[in-house]
Short mmCIF file of C-alpha atoms in Angstrom, two decimals:
data_model
loop_
_atom_site.label_atom_id
_atom_site.label_comp_id
_atom_site.label_asym_id
_atom_site.label_seq_id
_atom_site.Cartn_x
_atom_site.Cartn_y
_atom_site.Cartn_z
CA GLY A 1 -12.97 5.95 -66.38
CA GLN A 2 -12.49 3.84 -63.29
CA ASN A 3 -14.21 5.06 -60.10
CA ILE A 4 -14.72 3.68 -56.56
CA ASP A 5 -16.76 5.86 -54.23
CA GLN A 6 -17.34 5.64 -50.52
CA PRO A 7 -18.21 8.22 -47.93
CA THR A 8 -15.33 10.18 -46.34
CA GLU A 9 -16.39 9.84 -42.69
CA MET A 10 -18.99 8.21 -40.50
CA THR A 11 -19.52 8.59 -36.74
CA ALA A 12 -21.31 6.08 -34.53
CA THR A 13 -21.67 5.20 -30.87
CA GLU A 14 -20.11 2.20 -29.16
CA GLY A 15 -22.45 -0.74 -29.36
CA ALA A 16 -24.19 0.53 -32.50
CA ILE A 17 -24.21 -0.58 -36.12
CA VAL A 18 -22.65 1.27 -39.00
CA GLN A 19 -23.05 0.46 -42.78
CA ILE A 20 -20.34 1.79 -45.12
CA ASN A 21 -21.45 1.90 -48.72
CA CYS A 22 -19.16 1.47 -51.77
CA THR A 23 -20.06 2.01 -55.42
CA TYR A 24 -17.74 1.09 -58.19
CA GLN A 25 -17.25 1.42 -61.95
CA THR A 26 -14.23 -0.46 -63.16
CA SER A 27 -12.94 -1.94 -66.42
CA GLY A 28 -12.87 -5.42 -64.99
CA PHE A 29 -14.16 -7.14 -61.95
CA ASN A 30 -12.67 -10.17 -60.18
CA GLY A 31 -14.00 -9.60 -56.72
CA LEU A 32 -14.34 -6.85 -54.11
CA PHE A 33 -12.26 -6.64 -50.91
CA TRP A 34 -12.70 -4.65 -47.74
CA TYR A 35 -9.60 -3.69 -45.69
CA GLN A 36 -9.26 -2.03 -42.28
CA GLN A 37 -6.49 0.50 -41.72
CA HIS A 38 -5.70 1.94 -38.37
CA ALA A 39 -3.84 5.29 -38.46
CA GLY A 40 -0.13 4.87 -39.17
CA GLU A 41 -0.53 1.17 -39.89
CA ALA A 42 -0.88 -1.15 -42.92
CA PRO A 43 -4.20 -2.28 -44.34
CA THR A 44 -5.46 -5.62 -43.03
CA PHE A 45 -7.95 -7.87 -44.84
CA LEU A 46 -11.51 -8.03 -43.66
CA SER A 47 -13.65 -9.60 -46.31
CA TYR A 48 -13.83 -10.72 -49.98
CA ASN A 49 -16.96 -10.96 -52.19
CA VAL A 50 -16.92 -12.34 -55.73
CA LEU A 51 -20.56 -13.53 -55.97
CA ASP A 52 -23.69 -11.58 -55.18
CA GLY A 53 -24.92 -11.78 -51.66
CA LEU A 54 -23.91 -11.48 -48.04
CA GLU A 55 -20.80 -12.85 -46.40
CA GLU A 56 -20.81 -12.84 -42.63
CA LYS A 57 -17.70 -13.07 -40.44
CA GLY A 58 -18.35 -12.47 -36.79
CA ARG A 59 -19.25 -8.80 -36.15
CA PHE A 60 -18.43 -7.85 -39.79
CA SER A 61 -20.60 -8.64 -42.81
CA SER A 62 -20.08 -7.62 -46.48
CA PHE A 63 -22.59 -7.55 -49.23
CA LEU A 64 -22.17 -7.36 -53.10
CA SER A 65 -24.45 -6.60 -55.96
CA ARG A 66 -22.53 -6.94 -59.28
CA SER A 67 -25.35 -5.71 -61.45
CA LYS A 68 -25.65 -2.47 -59.36
CA GLY A 69 -21.87 -2.05 -58.92
CA TYR A 70 -22.48 -1.80 -55.15
CA SER A 71 -21.20 -3.23 -51.94
CA TYR A 72 -21.46 -2.47 -48.26
CA LEU A 73 -19.60 -3.39 -45.15
CA LEU A 74 -21.69 -3.69 -41.97
CA LEU A 75 -19.94 -3.34 -38.61
CA LYS A 76 -22.09 -4.61 -35.67
CA GLU A 77 -21.73 -4.08 -31.91
CA LEU A 78 -19.15 -1.32 -32.55
CA GLN A 79 -16.15 -1.21 -30.22
CA MET A 80 -13.68 1.69 -29.75
CA LYS A 81 -10.99 -0.38 -31.48
CA ASP A 82 -13.18 -0.35 -34.68
CA SER A 83 -12.20 3.37 -35.06
CA ALA A 84 -10.17 3.18 -38.29
CA SER A 85 -10.34 3.77 -42.08
CA TYR A 86 -12.15 1.18 -44.12
CA LEU A 87 -11.02 0.70 -47.70
CA CYS A 88 -13.13 -0.70 -50.44
CA ALA A 89 -11.00 -2.24 -53.23
CA VAL A 90 -11.97 -3.91 -56.55
CA SER A 91 -9.77 -6.59 -58.13
CA THR A 92 -9.78 -5.69 -61.75
CA ASP A 93 -8.21 -8.81 -63.20
CA SER A 94 -6.82 -12.29 -62.45
CA TRP A 95 -3.46 -10.79 -61.48
CA GLY A 96 -5.07 -9.52 -58.38
CA LYS A 97 -4.40 -5.85 -59.15
CA LEU A 98 -6.55 -3.68 -56.78
CA GLN A 99 -8.24 -0.35 -57.44
CA PHE A 100 -8.92 1.32 -54.07
CA GLY A 101 -11.46 3.88 -52.90
CA ALA A 102 -10.22 6.72 -50.72
CA GLY A 103 -11.42 5.09 -47.59
CA THR A 104 -14.14 5.87 -45.03
CA GLN A 105 -12.94 7.06 -41.61
CA VAL A 106 -15.13 5.57 -38.96
CA VAL A 107 -15.18 7.33 -35.59
CA VAL A 108 -16.61 5.39 -32.66
CA THR A 109 -17.72 7.53 -29.71
CA PRO A 110 -18.35 6.35 -26.14
CA ASN B 1 6.66 -16.39 -40.39
CA ALA B 2 7.65 -12.71 -40.58
CA GLY B 3 5.10 -12.10 -43.38
CA VAL B 4 5.96 -9.05 -45.52
CA THR B 5 8.87 -6.92 -44.26
CA GLN B 6 9.91 -3.47 -45.54
CA THR B 7 12.97 -1.37 -44.97
CA PRO B 8 13.52 1.40 -44.10
CA LYS B 9 10.52 2.49 -42.05
CA PHE B 10 11.31 6.23 -42.53
CA ARG B 11 13.50 8.15 -44.90
CA ILE B 12 14.07 11.77 -45.82
CA LEU B 13 15.57 12.36 -49.30
CA LYS B 14 16.81 15.50 -50.99
CA ILE B 15 15.46 16.40 -54.43
CA GLY B 16 17.32 14.48 -57.05
CA GLN B 17 18.61 11.77 -54.84
CA SER B 18 17.94 8.09 -55.43
CA MET B 19 17.11 5.28 -53.19
CA THR B 20 15.74 1.69 -53.06
CA LEU B 21 12.95 0.59 -50.85
CA GLN B 22 13.31 -2.99 -49.82
CA CYS B 23 10.46 -5.60 -49.63
CA ALA B 24 10.63 -9.26 -48.75
CA GLN B 25 8.04 -11.92 -48.03
CA ASP B 26 8.49 -15.40 -46.68
CA MET B 27 5.08 -16.87 -47.67
CA ASN B 28 6.24 -18.16 -51.00
CA HIS B 29 3.70 -15.93 -52.75
CA ASN B 30 4.06 -15.43 -56.43
CA TYR B 31 2.26 -12.13 -56.71
CA MET B 32 3.76 -9.03 -55.18
CA TYR B 33 2.72 -5.33 -55.43
CA TRP B 34 3.94 -1.83 -54.64
CA TYR B 35 1.47 0.82 -53.65
CA ARG B 36 1.71 4.47 -52.57
CA GLN B 37 -0.74 6.15 -50.26
CA ASP B 38 -1.05 9.99 -50.11
CA PRO B 39 -2.72 11.60 -46.97
CA GLY B 40 -6.43 10.92 -46.89
CA MET B 41 -6.34 8.90 -50.03
CA GLY B 42 -6.62 5.25 -50.97
CA LEU B 43 -3.72 3.21 -52.25
CA LYS B 44 -2.49 3.49 -55.80
CA LEU B 45 -0.70 0.72 -57.56
CA ILE B 46 2.85 1.57 -58.82
CA TYR B 47 4.16 -1.81 -60.08
CA TYR B 48 3.37 -5.48 -59.68
CA SER B 49 4.98 -8.81 -60.26
CA VAL B 50 3.44 -12.17 -60.99
CA GLY B 51 6.65 -14.12 -60.46
CA ALA B 52 10.42 -13.99 -60.44
CA GLY B 53 11.53 -12.17 -63.61
CA ILE B 54 8.14 -10.81 -64.47
CA THR B 55 7.11 -7.24 -63.65
CA ASP B 56 4.62 -4.73 -65.09
CA LYS B 57 3.41 -1.25 -64.62
CA GLY B 58 0.44 -0.24 -62.40
CA GLU B 59 -1.49 2.97 -62.27
CA VAL B 60 1.31 5.39 -61.30
CA PRO B 61 4.63 4.00 -62.49
CA ASN B 62 6.52 7.14 -63.51
CA GLY B 63 9.63 7.88 -61.58
CA TYR B 64 9.92 4.31 -60.25
CA ASN B 65 11.51 0.98 -61.28
CA VAL B 66 11.31 -2.57 -59.98
CA SER B 67 13.01 -5.85 -60.27
CA ARG B 68 12.15 -9.32 -59.15
CA SER B 69 15.04 -11.66 -59.24
CA THR B 70 13.75 -14.03 -56.52
CA THR B 71 10.33 -15.02 -55.37
CA GLU B 72 11.03 -13.46 -51.92
CA ASP B 73 12.30 -10.00 -52.85
CA PHE B 74 10.66 -7.14 -54.71
CA PRO B 75 12.67 -3.83 -54.40
CA LEU B 76 11.35 -0.44 -55.61
CA ARG B 77 13.76 2.06 -56.93
CA LEU B 78 13.26 5.77 -56.98
CA GLU B 79 15.50 7.64 -59.31
CA LEU B 80 15.88 11.50 -59.13
CA ALA B 81 13.44 11.92 -56.20
CA ALA B 82 10.82 14.74 -56.49
CA PRO B 83 8.57 16.33 -53.87
CA SER B 84 5.57 14.64 -55.53
CA GLN B 85 7.00 11.24 -54.44
CA THR B 86 6.51 12.17 -50.75
CA SER B 87 4.16 9.40 -49.65
CA VAL B 88 3.75 6.25 -47.68
CA TYR B 89 4.83 3.20 -49.67
CA PHE B 90 3.35 -0.25 -49.01
CA CYS B 91 4.55 -3.52 -50.39
CA ALA B 92 2.06 -6.41 -50.52
CA SER B 93 1.98 -10.06 -51.56
CA SER B 94 -0.61 -12.68 -52.34
CA TYR B 95 -1.24 -16.18 -53.25
CA SER B 96 -1.79 -16.72 -56.92
CA SER B 97 -4.51 -18.52 -58.89
CA GLU B 98 -5.64 -18.49 -62.55
CA ASN B 99 -9.15 -17.25 -61.87
CA LEU B 100 -9.67 -16.11 -58.31
CA SER B 101 -8.24 -13.10 -56.45
CA TYR B 102 -6.76 -13.61 -53.01
CA GLU B 103 -6.26 -11.29 -50.06
CA GLN B 104 -3.07 -9.23 -50.12
CA TYR B 105 -0.76 -9.13 -47.08
CA PHE B 106 0.75 -5.73 -46.54
CA GLY B 107 4.07 -4.77 -45.13
CA PRO B 108 4.31 -2.02 -42.44
CA GLY B 109 5.09 0.68 -44.90
CA THR B 110 7.96 3.14 -45.60
CA ARG B 111 7.33 6.79 -44.87
CA LEU B 112 9.27 8.86 -47.41
CA THR B 113 9.66 12.67 -47.43
CA VAL B 114 11.38 14.36 -50.35
CA THR B 115 12.51 17.89 -49.59
#
């Protein structure tokens, strides 16, 4: 079956670094997305990986290993506004259909 | 650009009633999607469309119908509402390409309660 796993919750201190892992097993693979979702709001796009390796975008970086079915999202210099749910999603075909994980709630404490 | 808009923002339905959730986008995207999100869960794909006149089922299509008569609009119809359809519904759209996937832009969501 199809499976996308990520931890339920992570807590970190302001200014610290947090790494959110995502493992996947899907019937097709056309890239992996990370979205941020604040409570009561819509998801917003953070990053996209289709080839192995690291993509860096400011304080956020995302890594992909297709052979291991593994990705992580790295959040550096954490700020209070980074408290949100982070969703790992795999695009399973060229129509862009996404299979989502349940999300990781990141809590940033002062 | 307004992006992706959804109406209504909130709705309470009685069991057995029907309603249409509206979704529109002004980015000229060919691909559009409907998802539902239950509390503490990720999003699940209900239906999607790759262009006007073309729709297909996603992971959880039962109890729903869609149509796509224009590029801009992608309404979702609930017939005979059931408590299991209580959820937050998100519409999304994206640019299209033969081989690559592109980021999806999400609307603000419709919070639906069926009692």
